[in-house]
Short mmCIF file of C-alpha atoms and ligand atoms in Angstrom, two decimals:
data_model
loop_
_atom_site.label_atom_id
_atom_site.label_comp_id
_atom_site.label_asym_id
_atom_site.label_seq_id
_atom_site.Cartn_x
_atom_site.Cartn_y
_atom_site.Cartn_z
CA UNK G 1 -23.67 -23.82 -1.35
CA UNK G 2 -20.48 -21.75 -1.36
CA UNK G 3 -19.64 -19.74 -4.48
CA UNK G 4 -16.37 -20.54 -6.20
CA UNK G 5 -13.91 -17.63 -6.16
CA UNK G 6 -11.64 -17.53 -9.22
CA UNK G 7 -8.02 -16.40 -8.88
CA UNK G 8 -7.40 -13.14 -10.77
CA UNK G 9 -3.96 -14.40 -11.79
CA UNK G 10 -4.45 -18.02 -12.89
CA UNK G 11 -8.18 -18.83 -12.66
CA UNK G 12 -7.50 -21.36 -9.87
CA UNK G 13 -9.60 -21.68 -6.69
CA UNK G 14 -9.30 -19.00 -4.02
CA UNK G 15 -9.86 -20.11 -0.40
CA UNK G 16 -10.98 -17.25 1.85
CA UNK G 17 -9.19 -16.92 5.22
CA UNK G 18 -10.30 -13.60 6.77
CA UNK G 19 -13.60 -11.73 6.38
CA UNK G 20 -13.69 -8.09 7.55
CA UNK G 21 -17.34 -7.58 6.61
CA UNK G 22 -18.60 -4.36 5.03
CA UNK G 23 -15.86 -1.75 4.69
CA UNK G 24 -15.72 1.75 3.15
CA UNK G 25 -13.28 3.04 0.51
CA UNK G 26 -10.19 3.65 2.64
CA UNK G 27 -9.23 7.05 1.22
CA UNK G 28 -12.81 8.37 0.89
CA UNK G 29 -12.68 10.86 3.77
CA UNK G 30 -16.22 12.07 4.41
CA UNK G 31 -17.45 15.67 4.30
CA UNK G 32 -19.36 16.23 7.58
CA UNK G 33 -23.09 15.92 6.83
CA UNK G 34 -22.55 13.47 3.95
CA UNK G 35 -22.15 10.36 6.11
CA UNK G 36 -25.23 8.70 4.58
CA UNK G 37 -23.88 8.56 1.01
CA UNK G 38 -20.84 6.38 1.75
CA UNK G 39 -20.02 3.38 -0.45
CA UNK G 40 -19.32 0.05 1.26
CA UNK G 41 -18.07 -3.26 -0.12
CA UNK G 42 -17.38 -6.73 1.35
CA UNK G 43 -13.70 -6.93 2.35
CA UNK G 44 -12.41 -10.49 2.55
CA UNK G 45 -9.09 -12.05 1.61
CA UNK G 46 -8.14 -15.47 0.34
CA UNK G 47 -5.29 -17.47 -1.21
CA UNK G 48 -5.19 -19.29 -4.55
CA UNK G 49 -4.54 -23.00 -4.11
CA UNK G 50 -2.71 -23.14 -7.48
CA UNK G 51 -0.46 -20.05 -7.80
CA UNK G 52 -0.55 -19.11 -4.07
CA UNK G 53 -1.44 -15.48 -4.79
CA UNK G 54 -3.17 -13.92 -1.77
CA UNK G 55 -5.90 -11.55 -2.97
CA UNK G 56 -9.15 -9.80 -2.14
CA UNK G 57 -12.26 -11.69 -3.11
CA UNK G 58 -14.04 -8.57 -4.39
CA UNK G 59 -12.70 -5.44 -6.10
CA UNK G 60 -13.83 -1.83 -5.74
CA UNK G 61 -14.28 -0.09 -9.15
CA UNK G 62 -11.00 1.74 -9.80
CA UNK G 63 -12.62 5.15 -10.43
CA UNK G 64 -14.08 5.07 -6.89
CA UNK G 65 -10.58 4.93 -5.44
CA UNK G 66 -8.33 6.82 -7.88
CA UNK G 67 -9.74 10.12 -9.12
CA UNK G 68 -9.17 13.87 -9.16
CA UNK G 69 -9.44 14.16 -5.37
CA UNK G 70 -7.37 11.11 -4.33
CA UNK G 71 -5.87 12.56 -1.14
CA UNK G 72 -2.70 10.49 -0.55
CA UNK G 73 0.57 12.35 -1.06
CA UNK G 74 3.75 10.29 -1.36
CA UNK G 75 5.89 13.23 -0.17
CA UNK G 76 4.23 13.24 3.27
CA UNK G 77 7.11 11.50 5.09
CA UNK G 78 10.71 12.71 5.33
CA UNK G 79 12.07 9.16 5.65
CA UNK G 80 10.13 8.10 2.54
CA UNK G 81 11.37 11.14 0.60
CA UNK G 82 14.92 9.93 1.33
CA UNK G 83 13.97 6.41 0.27
CA UNK G 84 12.69 7.68 -3.13
CA UNK G 85 15.77 9.80 -3.72
CA UNK G 86 18.05 6.82 -2.99
CA UNK G 87 15.96 4.61 -5.29
CA UNK G 88 16.06 7.11 -8.18
CA UNK G 89 19.84 7.57 -7.78
CA UNK G 90 20.38 3.84 -7.78
CA UNK G 91 18.49 3.49 -11.11
CA UNK G 92 20.48 6.41 -12.54
CA UNK G 93 23.77 4.68 -11.73
CA UNK G 94 22.77 1.16 -12.84
CA UNK G 95 19.96 0.57 -15.37
CA UNK G 96 19.81 4.11 -16.79
CA UNK G 97 23.41 4.64 -17.92
CA UNK G 98 23.01 3.79 -21.62
CA UNK G 99 22.44 6.07 -24.57
CA UNK G 100 19.18 8.04 -24.08
CA UNK G 101 17.69 5.77 -21.38
CA UNK G 102 13.94 5.85 -20.69
CA UNK G 103 12.10 5.11 -17.41
CA UNK G 104 8.35 4.81 -16.88
CA UNK G 105 6.83 4.99 -13.40
CA UNK G 106 3.35 3.58 -12.74
CA UNK G 107 1.52 5.44 -9.95
CA UNK G 108 4.03 8.30 -9.71
CA UNK G 109 1.65 10.19 -7.41
CA UNK G 110 3.07 13.68 -6.60
CA UNK G 111 6.32 12.92 -8.43
CA UNK G 112 8.52 12.37 -5.38
CA UNK G 113 10.71 9.76 -7.15
CA UNK G 114 10.64 11.15 -10.69
CA UNK G 115 11.78 14.61 -9.61
CA UNK G 116 15.30 13.26 -9.05
CA UNK G 117 15.18 11.60 -12.50
CA UNK G 118 13.84 14.79 -14.14
CA UNK G 119 16.63 16.88 -12.57
CA UNK G 120 19.22 14.49 -14.00
CA UNK G 121 17.78 15.07 -17.52
CA UNK G 122 16.94 11.38 -18.11
CA UNK G 123 13.87 10.73 -20.29
CA UNK G 124 10.95 9.68 -18.10
CA UNK G 125 7.18 9.35 -17.98
CA UNK G 126 4.86 9.01 -14.99
CA UNK G 127 1.51 7.26 -15.50
CA UNK G 128 -0.92 8.44 -12.85
CA UNK G 129 -4.74 8.28 -13.03
CA UNK G 130 -5.42 10.46 -9.97
CA UNK G 131 -5.68 13.94 -11.51
CA UNK G 132 -4.90 16.09 -8.45
CA UNK G 133 -1.64 14.35 -7.52
CA UNK G 134 -0.66 14.06 -11.21
CA UNK G 135 -1.01 17.87 -11.46
CA UNK G 136 1.34 18.31 -8.50
CA UNK G 137 3.93 16.12 -10.28
CA UNK G 138 3.49 18.04 -13.55
CA UNK G 139 3.98 21.28 -11.60
CA UNK G 140 7.48 20.03 -10.67
CA UNK G 141 8.41 19.72 -14.36
CA UNK G 142 7.76 15.97 -14.53
CA UNK G 143 6.21 14.42 -17.66
CA UNK G 144 2.97 12.75 -16.58
CA UNK G 145 0.27 10.90 -18.46
CA UNK G 146 -3.11 10.89 -16.66
CA UNK G 147 -4.19 7.32 -17.26
CA UNK G 148 -4.65 3.95 -15.64
CA UNK G 149 -1.72 1.88 -16.90
CA UNK G 150 -2.89 -1.26 -18.70
CA UNK G 151 -2.06 -3.13 -21.91
CA UNK G 152 -3.57 -0.60 -24.34
CA UNK G 153 -1.86 2.36 -22.63
CA UNK G 154 1.48 0.53 -22.66
CA UNK G 155 1.12 -0.04 -26.41
CA UNK G 156 0.53 3.68 -26.99
CA UNK G 157 3.53 4.65 -24.86
CA UNK G 158 5.76 2.25 -26.77
CA UNK G 159 4.50 3.67 -30.08
CA UNK G 160 5.11 7.27 -29.02
CA UNK G 161 8.28 6.96 -26.92
CA UNK G 162 9.94 3.67 -27.80
CA UNK G 163 10.93 0.87 -25.39
CA UNK G 164 11.62 1.47 -21.70
CA UNK G 165 14.81 0.43 -19.87
CA UNK G 166 13.05 0.50 -16.52
CA UNK G 167 9.40 0.30 -15.58
CA UNK G 168 9.01 1.06 -11.88
CA UNK G 169 5.97 0.84 -9.60
CA UNK G 170 5.94 1.43 -5.84
CA UNK G 171 2.88 0.58 -3.80
CA UNK G 172 0.91 0.47 -7.04
CA UNK G 173 1.09 -2.99 -8.66
CA UNK G 174 -0.59 -4.57 -5.62
CA UNK G 175 -3.41 -2.04 -6.13
CA UNK G 176 -4.31 -3.34 -9.59
CA UNK G 177 -6.69 -6.35 -9.85
CA UNK G 178 -6.16 -6.50 -13.66
CA UNK G 179 -2.52 -7.49 -13.13
CA UNK G 180 -2.48 -9.67 -16.28
CA UNK G 181 -3.19 -6.65 -18.49
CA UNK G 182 -0.47 -4.67 -16.69
CA UNK G 183 2.14 -7.42 -17.10
CA UNK G 184 1.33 -7.95 -20.78
CA UNK G 185 1.71 -4.17 -21.20
CA UNK G 186 5.00 -4.10 -19.29
CA UNK G 187 6.35 -7.04 -21.32
CA UNK G 188 5.59 -5.16 -24.56
CA UNK G 189 6.97 -1.87 -23.29
CA UNK G 190 10.29 -3.18 -21.95
CA UNK G 191 13.42 -3.19 -24.08
CA UNK G 192 15.17 -6.59 -24.54
CA UNK G 193 17.42 -5.88 -21.59
CA UNK G 194 14.86 -3.86 -19.61
CA UNK G 195 13.55 -4.55 -16.10
CA UNK G 196 10.27 -4.16 -14.28
CA UNK G 197 10.96 -3.25 -10.67
CA UNK G 198 8.15 -2.98 -8.13
CA UNK G 199 7.90 -2.81 -4.36
CA UNK G 200 4.85 -3.61 -2.27
CA UNK G 201 3.95 -4.82 1.24
CA UNK G 202 5.35 -8.34 1.73
CA UNK G 203 2.99 -11.16 2.72
CA UNK G 204 5.74 -12.62 4.94
CA UNK G 205 5.90 -9.42 7.03
CA UNK G 206 2.10 -9.10 7.18
CA UNK G 207 1.79 -12.63 8.54
CA UNK G 208 4.78 -12.30 10.91
CA UNK G 209 3.54 -9.01 12.36
CA UNK G 210 -0.18 -9.75 12.07
CA UNK G 211 -0.43 -6.38 10.31
CA UNK G 212 -3.99 -7.03 9.20
CA UNK G 213 -4.60 -3.34 8.53
CA UNK G 214 -2.52 -3.75 5.35
CA UNK G 215 -5.70 -5.36 4.03
CA UNK G 216 -8.04 -2.74 2.55
CA UNK G 217 -9.70 -1.85 -0.76
CA UNK G 218 -6.57 -0.51 -2.50
CA UNK G 219 -4.37 -3.47 -1.53
CA UNK G 220 -5.81 -6.11 -3.80
CA UNK G 221 -2.78 -8.44 -3.83
CA UNK G 222 -0.37 -9.49 -1.06
CA UNK G 223 2.74 -10.68 -2.84
CA UNK G 224 5.28 -13.34 -1.92
CA UNK G 225 8.27 -14.56 -3.92
CA UNK G 226 6.28 -17.72 -4.74
CA UNK G 227 3.23 -15.92 -6.11
CA UNK G 228 5.23 -13.27 -7.97
CA UNK G 229 7.47 -15.88 -9.62
CA UNK G 230 4.43 -17.77 -10.88
CA UNK G 231 2.57 -14.63 -12.02
CA UNK G 232 5.66 -13.46 -13.92
CA UNK G 233 6.08 -16.87 -15.56
CA UNK G 234 2.53 -16.73 -16.92
CA UNK G 235 3.50 -13.53 -18.79
CA UNK G 236 6.92 -14.53 -20.19
CA UNK G 237 8.72 -12.64 -17.45
CA UNK G 238 11.11 -14.02 -14.85
CA UNK G 239 11.73 -13.09 -11.22
CA UNK G 240 15.45 -12.23 -11.24
CA UNK G 241 15.95 -10.37 -7.96
CA UNK G 242 14.31 -9.62 -4.62
CA UNK G 243 15.30 -7.22 -1.88
CA UNK G 244 13.60 -6.82 1.49
CA UNK G 245 12.85 -3.23 2.43
CA UNK G 246 12.12 -1.87 5.92
CA UNK G 247 9.59 0.74 4.66
CA UNK G 248 5.79 0.71 5.13
CA UNK G 249 5.91 -2.10 7.68
CA UNK G 250 8.02 -4.45 5.54
CA UNK G 251 8.10 -4.65 1.77
CA UNK G 252 9.91 -6.55 -0.96
CA UNK G 253 11.34 -4.97 -4.10
CA UNK G 254 10.94 -7.49 -6.94
CA UNK G 255 12.80 -7.28 -10.25
CA UNK G 256 11.30 -9.01 -13.30
CA UNK G 257 13.04 -9.31 -16.67
CA UNK G 258 12.01 -10.85 -20.00
CA UNK G 259 12.31 -14.63 -19.52
CA UNK G 260 15.85 -15.87 -20.11
CA UNK G 261 17.42 -12.40 -20.36
CA UNK G 262 19.11 -12.33 -16.92
CA UNK G 263 20.36 -14.85 -14.38
CA UNK G 264 18.25 -14.87 -11.19
CA UNK G 265 20.21 -13.73 -8.12
CA UNK G 266 20.86 -15.93 -5.08
CA UNK G 267 18.46 -13.73 -3.14
CA UNK G 268 15.54 -15.15 -5.16
CA UNK G 269 16.36 -18.74 -4.19
CA UNK G 270 16.98 -17.55 -0.62
CA UNK G 271 13.56 -15.92 -0.21
CA UNK G 272 11.77 -18.86 -1.87
CA UNK G 273 13.49 -21.23 0.56
CA UNK G 274 12.61 -19.01 3.53
CA UNK G 275 8.95 -18.95 2.49
CA UNK G 276 8.89 -22.73 2.08
CA UNK G 277 10.55 -23.26 5.49
CA UNK G 278 8.09 -20.96 7.29
CA UNK G 279 5.07 -22.51 5.57
CA UNK G 280 4.01 -19.07 4.33
CA UNK G 281 1.81 -20.43 1.58
CA UNK G 282 0.14 -23.17 3.69
CA UNK G 283 -3.57 -22.71 4.47
CA UNK G 284 -2.90 -23.40 8.19
CA UNK G 285 -0.54 -20.39 8.37
CA UNK G 286 -3.18 -18.07 6.95
CA UNK G 287 -5.96 -19.46 9.15
CA UNK G 288 -3.79 -18.90 12.24
CA UNK G 289 -3.20 -15.31 11.05
CA UNK G 290 -6.99 -14.81 10.94
CA UNK G 291 -7.28 -16.04 14.53
CA UNK G 292 -4.60 -13.58 15.72
CA UNK G 293 -6.50 -10.73 14.01
CA UNK G 294 -9.55 -11.51 16.13
CA UNK G 295 -7.42 -11.47 19.31
CA UNK G 296 -6.09 -7.98 18.43
CA UNK G 297 -9.60 -6.76 17.69
CA UNK G 298 -10.89 -7.90 21.08
CA UNK G 299 -7.85 -6.54 22.99
CA UNK G 300 -7.90 -3.13 21.29
CA UNK G 301 -11.62 -2.62 21.83
CA UNK G 302 -11.31 -3.68 25.46
CA UNK G 303 -8.39 -1.29 26.06
CA UNK G 304 -10.07 1.73 24.44
CA UNK G 305 -13.34 1.05 26.24
CA UNK G 306 -11.55 0.84 29.59
CA UNK G 307 -9.63 4.07 28.92
CA UNK G 308 -12.86 5.87 28.05
CA UNK G 309 -14.57 4.55 31.18
CA UNK G 310 -11.60 5.76 33.26
CA UNK G 311 -11.96 9.27 31.75
CA UNK G 312 -8.71 9.15 29.75
CA UNK G 313 -8.46 11.46 26.68
CA UNK G 314 -7.55 9.43 23.57
CA UNK G 315 -6.57 10.78 20.15
CA UNK G 316 -5.23 8.93 17.10
CA UNK G 317 -2.23 9.81 14.90
CA UNK G 318 -2.13 9.37 11.10
CA UNK G 319 -5.34 9.03 9.08
CA UNK G 320 -3.78 6.27 6.99
CA UNK G 321 -5.67 4.20 4.44
CA UNK G 322 -4.80 1.22 6.68
CA UNK G 323 -6.69 2.78 9.56
CA UNK G 324 -10.02 2.23 7.74
CA UNK G 325 -9.68 -1.51 8.38
CA UNK G 326 -8.62 -1.29 12.02
CA UNK G 327 -11.17 1.39 12.98
CA UNK G 328 -14.11 -0.24 11.20
CA UNK G 329 -13.24 -3.84 12.02
CA UNK G 330 -12.72 -3.05 15.70
CA UNK G 331 -15.76 -0.74 15.92
CA UNK G 332 -13.71 2.32 16.96
CA UNK G 333 -15.57 5.60 16.48
CA UNK G 334 -15.67 9.12 17.99
CA UNK G 335 -17.01 7.64 21.24
CA UNK G 336 -13.60 6.00 21.84
CA UNK G 337 -11.17 8.32 19.97
CA UNK G 338 -11.88 12.06 19.88
CA UNK G 339 -9.97 12.90 16.66
CA UNK G 340 -7.16 11.81 14.31
CA UNK G 341 -4.29 14.23 13.63
CA UNK G 342 -2.85 14.17 10.11
CA UNK G 343 -0.65 16.45 8.00
CA UNK G 344 -2.53 15.82 4.70
CA UNK G 345 -4.55 18.94 3.77
CA UNK G 346 -7.20 17.01 1.80
CA UNK G 347 -8.01 14.78 4.80
CA UNK G 348 -8.32 17.59 7.37
CA UNK G 349 -11.82 18.86 8.20
CA UNK G 350 -13.25 15.52 7.05
CA UNK G 351 -14.30 12.36 8.89
CA UNK G 352 -12.59 8.98 8.70
CA UNK G 353 -14.40 6.65 6.26
CA UNK G 354 -17.05 4.49 7.93
CA UNK G 355 -15.93 5.30 11.49
CA UNK G 356 -16.56 9.09 11.28
CA UNK G 357 -13.79 10.36 13.55
CA UNK G 358 -12.85 14.01 12.76
CA UNK G 359 -9.44 14.49 11.08
CA UNK G 360 -7.59 17.54 12.38
CA UNK G 361 -4.27 19.25 11.48
CA UNK G 362 -1.11 18.12 13.28
CA UNK G 363 -0.86 21.38 15.24
CA UNK G 364 -3.95 20.31 17.24
CA UNK G 365 -1.68 17.71 18.85
CA UNK G 366 -0.15 19.17 21.98
CA UNK G 367 -2.76 21.85 22.41
CA UNK G 368 -3.05 20.31 24.99
CA UNK G 369 -1.68 16.74 24.75
CA UNK G 370 -4.16 13.89 25.30
CA UNK G 371 -3.39 11.05 27.76
CA UNK G 372 -3.12 8.35 25.10
CA UNK G 373 -2.58 8.25 21.36
CA UNK G 374 -3.51 5.37 19.09
CA UNK G 375 -0.70 5.28 16.51
CA UNK G 376 -2.52 4.43 13.27
CA UNK G 377 0.53 5.36 11.14
CA UNK G 378 2.65 2.69 12.90
CA UNK G 379 4.73 2.29 9.72
CA UNK G 380 6.06 5.82 10.36
CA UNK G 381 6.53 5.23 14.12
CA UNK G 382 10.19 6.22 14.21
CA UNK G 383 9.64 9.53 12.41
CA UNK G 384 6.47 10.45 14.31
CA UNK G 385 7.69 9.51 17.79
CA UNK G 386 10.91 11.48 17.23
CA UNK G 387 8.94 14.52 16.04
CA UNK G 388 6.47 14.28 18.91
CA UNK G 389 8.84 13.43 21.77
CA UNK G 390 7.19 16.18 23.84
CA UNK G 391 4.10 13.96 24.15
CA UNK G 392 5.87 11.23 26.11
CA UNK G 393 7.84 13.82 28.06
CA UNK G 394 4.48 15.25 29.16
CA UNK G 395 3.46 11.80 30.48
CA UNK G 396 1.53 10.63 27.41
CA UNK G 397 1.47 7.01 26.23
CA UNK G 398 1.36 5.55 22.71
CA UNK G 399 -0.97 2.70 21.87
CA UNK G 400 0.13 0.32 19.10
CA UNK G 401 -1.71 -2.79 17.93
CA UNK G 402 0.64 -4.79 15.69
CA UNK G 403 1.92 -7.42 16.33
CA UNK G 404 -0.19 -7.10 19.50
CA UNK G 405 -1.86 -4.38 21.55
CA UNK G 406 0.73 -2.46 23.61
CA UNK G 407 0.76 0.75 25.65
CA UNK G 408 4.22 2.34 25.91
N1 SAM U 1 4.19 5.35 -5.82
C1 SAM U 1 3.68 6.17 -4.75
C2 SAM U 1 4.23 5.74 -3.41
O1 SAM U 1 4.75 4.64 -3.29
O2 SAM U 1 4.13 6.53 -2.47
C3 SAM U 1 2.16 6.22 -4.73
C4 SAM U 1 1.46 5.05 -4.13
S1 SAM U 1 -0.28 5.26 -4.02
C5 SAM U 1 -0.63 4.25 -2.64
C6 SAM U 1 -0.89 4.33 -5.39
C7 SAM U 1 -0.93 5.14 -6.66
O3 SAM U 1 -1.22 4.29 -7.78
C8 SAM U 1 -2.01 6.22 -6.65
O4 SAM U 1 -1.42 7.48 -6.85
C9 SAM U 1 -2.97 5.78 -7.75
O5 SAM U 1 -3.60 6.86 -8.39
C10 SAM U 1 -2.06 4.99 -8.67
N2 SAM U 1 -2.71 3.98 -9.55
C11 SAM U 1 -3.79 3.22 -9.31
N3 SAM U 1 -4.06 2.43 -10.37
C12 SAM U 1 -3.12 2.69 -11.30
C13 SAM U 1 -2.85 2.21 -12.63
N4 SAM U 1 -3.61 1.29 -13.22
N5 SAM U 1 -1.80 2.73 -13.30
C14 SAM U 1 -1.00 3.68 -12.74
N6 SAM U 1 -1.21 4.17 -11.49
C15 SAM U 1 -2.24 3.67 -10.79
P1 TMP U 2 0.82 5.91 4.77
O1 TMP U 2 0.93 4.96 5.90
O2 TMP U 2 -0.09 5.40 3.69
O3 TMP U 2 2.15 6.40 4.28
O4 TMP U 2 0.03 7.21 5.34
C1 TMP U 2 0.60 7.99 6.36
C2 TMP U 2 -0.42 9.00 6.84
O5 TMP U 2 0.08 9.59 8.04
C3 TMP U 2 -0.66 10.13 5.86
O6 TMP U 2 -2.04 10.50 5.90
C4 TMP U 2 0.21 11.27 6.41
C5 TMP U 2 0.20 10.99 7.91
N1 TMP U 2 1.43 11.43 8.58
C6 TMP U 2 1.35 12.46 9.53
O7 TMP U 2 0.26 12.98 9.79
N2 TMP U 2 2.51 12.87 10.14
C7 TMP U 2 3.72 12.31 9.85
O8 TMP U 2 4.73 12.71 10.43
C8 TMP U 2 3.79 11.23 8.89
C9 TMP U 2 5.10 10.57 8.58
C10 TMP U 2 2.62 10.83 8.28
ZN1 ZN U 3 -3.91 -18.41 -8.87
#
């Protein structure tokens, strides 16, 4: 007998389409010697047959992922720093031009977006449960509340600060299984003419590119215009704009407003039509995605095994959260990849979760160069390949694995 899986948005039936088996917490980099105390959970993804929301079938307790030592730093990429500055400036010149405007950011991390807002003198508040990164933001003069945003926290913010003109969340809403509580909180916190703007990896890009490594513990939801429109509707909000973004392997920025307060843009109808035409929400599309994942797994393992047998030196680049899924699902460990270089101080000197490959500082790259590098941070390919052009000049080759395994 199969157990029924209830949709976290609408209580409908969730049909599983890929099972990655036991996986570790993706940002829980392991202290050498402590490999035996790792936490694992069953990672599988499914789609709701009623509201079409694609979601994990099991959640990891939030305190296991987001805590004092959460290592991810949003400021780690130059291209992303520019993206956040542009985003903040665009809010400042559109939604935040009234009398004493107020913006709240959920998951502000190290404050990379809010620093532009703080410099402009606009009233702001970051809500960030991970203590270490919240401290970095506070150190930049940003107002931060160390909390998990949810309905009760929203009510307290509204009481203390009044309504918000903008609530913003980047790469954070999709991390929150209790999305109903968040949306009820946002609805209460927003002013009559306020907007909730959030950007997250787009299901359409994940399916098109077979970027299965976007699926890991922190990414609980995989949004589409269809599922977001329905989720918003259930909470008296309306999807009024969408914008495709080239960052993090393809995202969409969604704008929600209190129902009836704004006219939806043509872009909303356009993306809904595109999703319908491509069959994005059809079970057959998601099953075919699962089959392509297995092809990549077999090809990548075969390539790395052959390179090892030929005596090639292989390193990896970018100890991303995403890499937990690809390394563990494909069975890639220190026998196939000698180390992963990464600029994040809190990841260095540790081992990758589950797969136990040593993480080393970026200056280990090129001293000397390996023969091949598995690019785990493929979403930063342009920035990394430009920075490391000496590697190819020295005869090295990059290995990428989405949309298929390639050596270039
Ligand atoms: N916004 C940043 C960016 O796009 O680079 C950070 C993204 S990071 C992947 C996700 C962040 O969401 C983490 O810093 C985490 O601590 C935070 N977070 C998780 N649950 C949250 C919640 N309920 N409320 C606010 N922030 C949350
Ligand atoms: P992300 O895909 O979640 O943004 O994570 C990117 C990871 O890659 C993060 O651990 C930082 C690392 N990184 C480098 O080591 N060098 C770089 O040039 C860039 C852009 C990222
Ligand atoms: Zn549903």
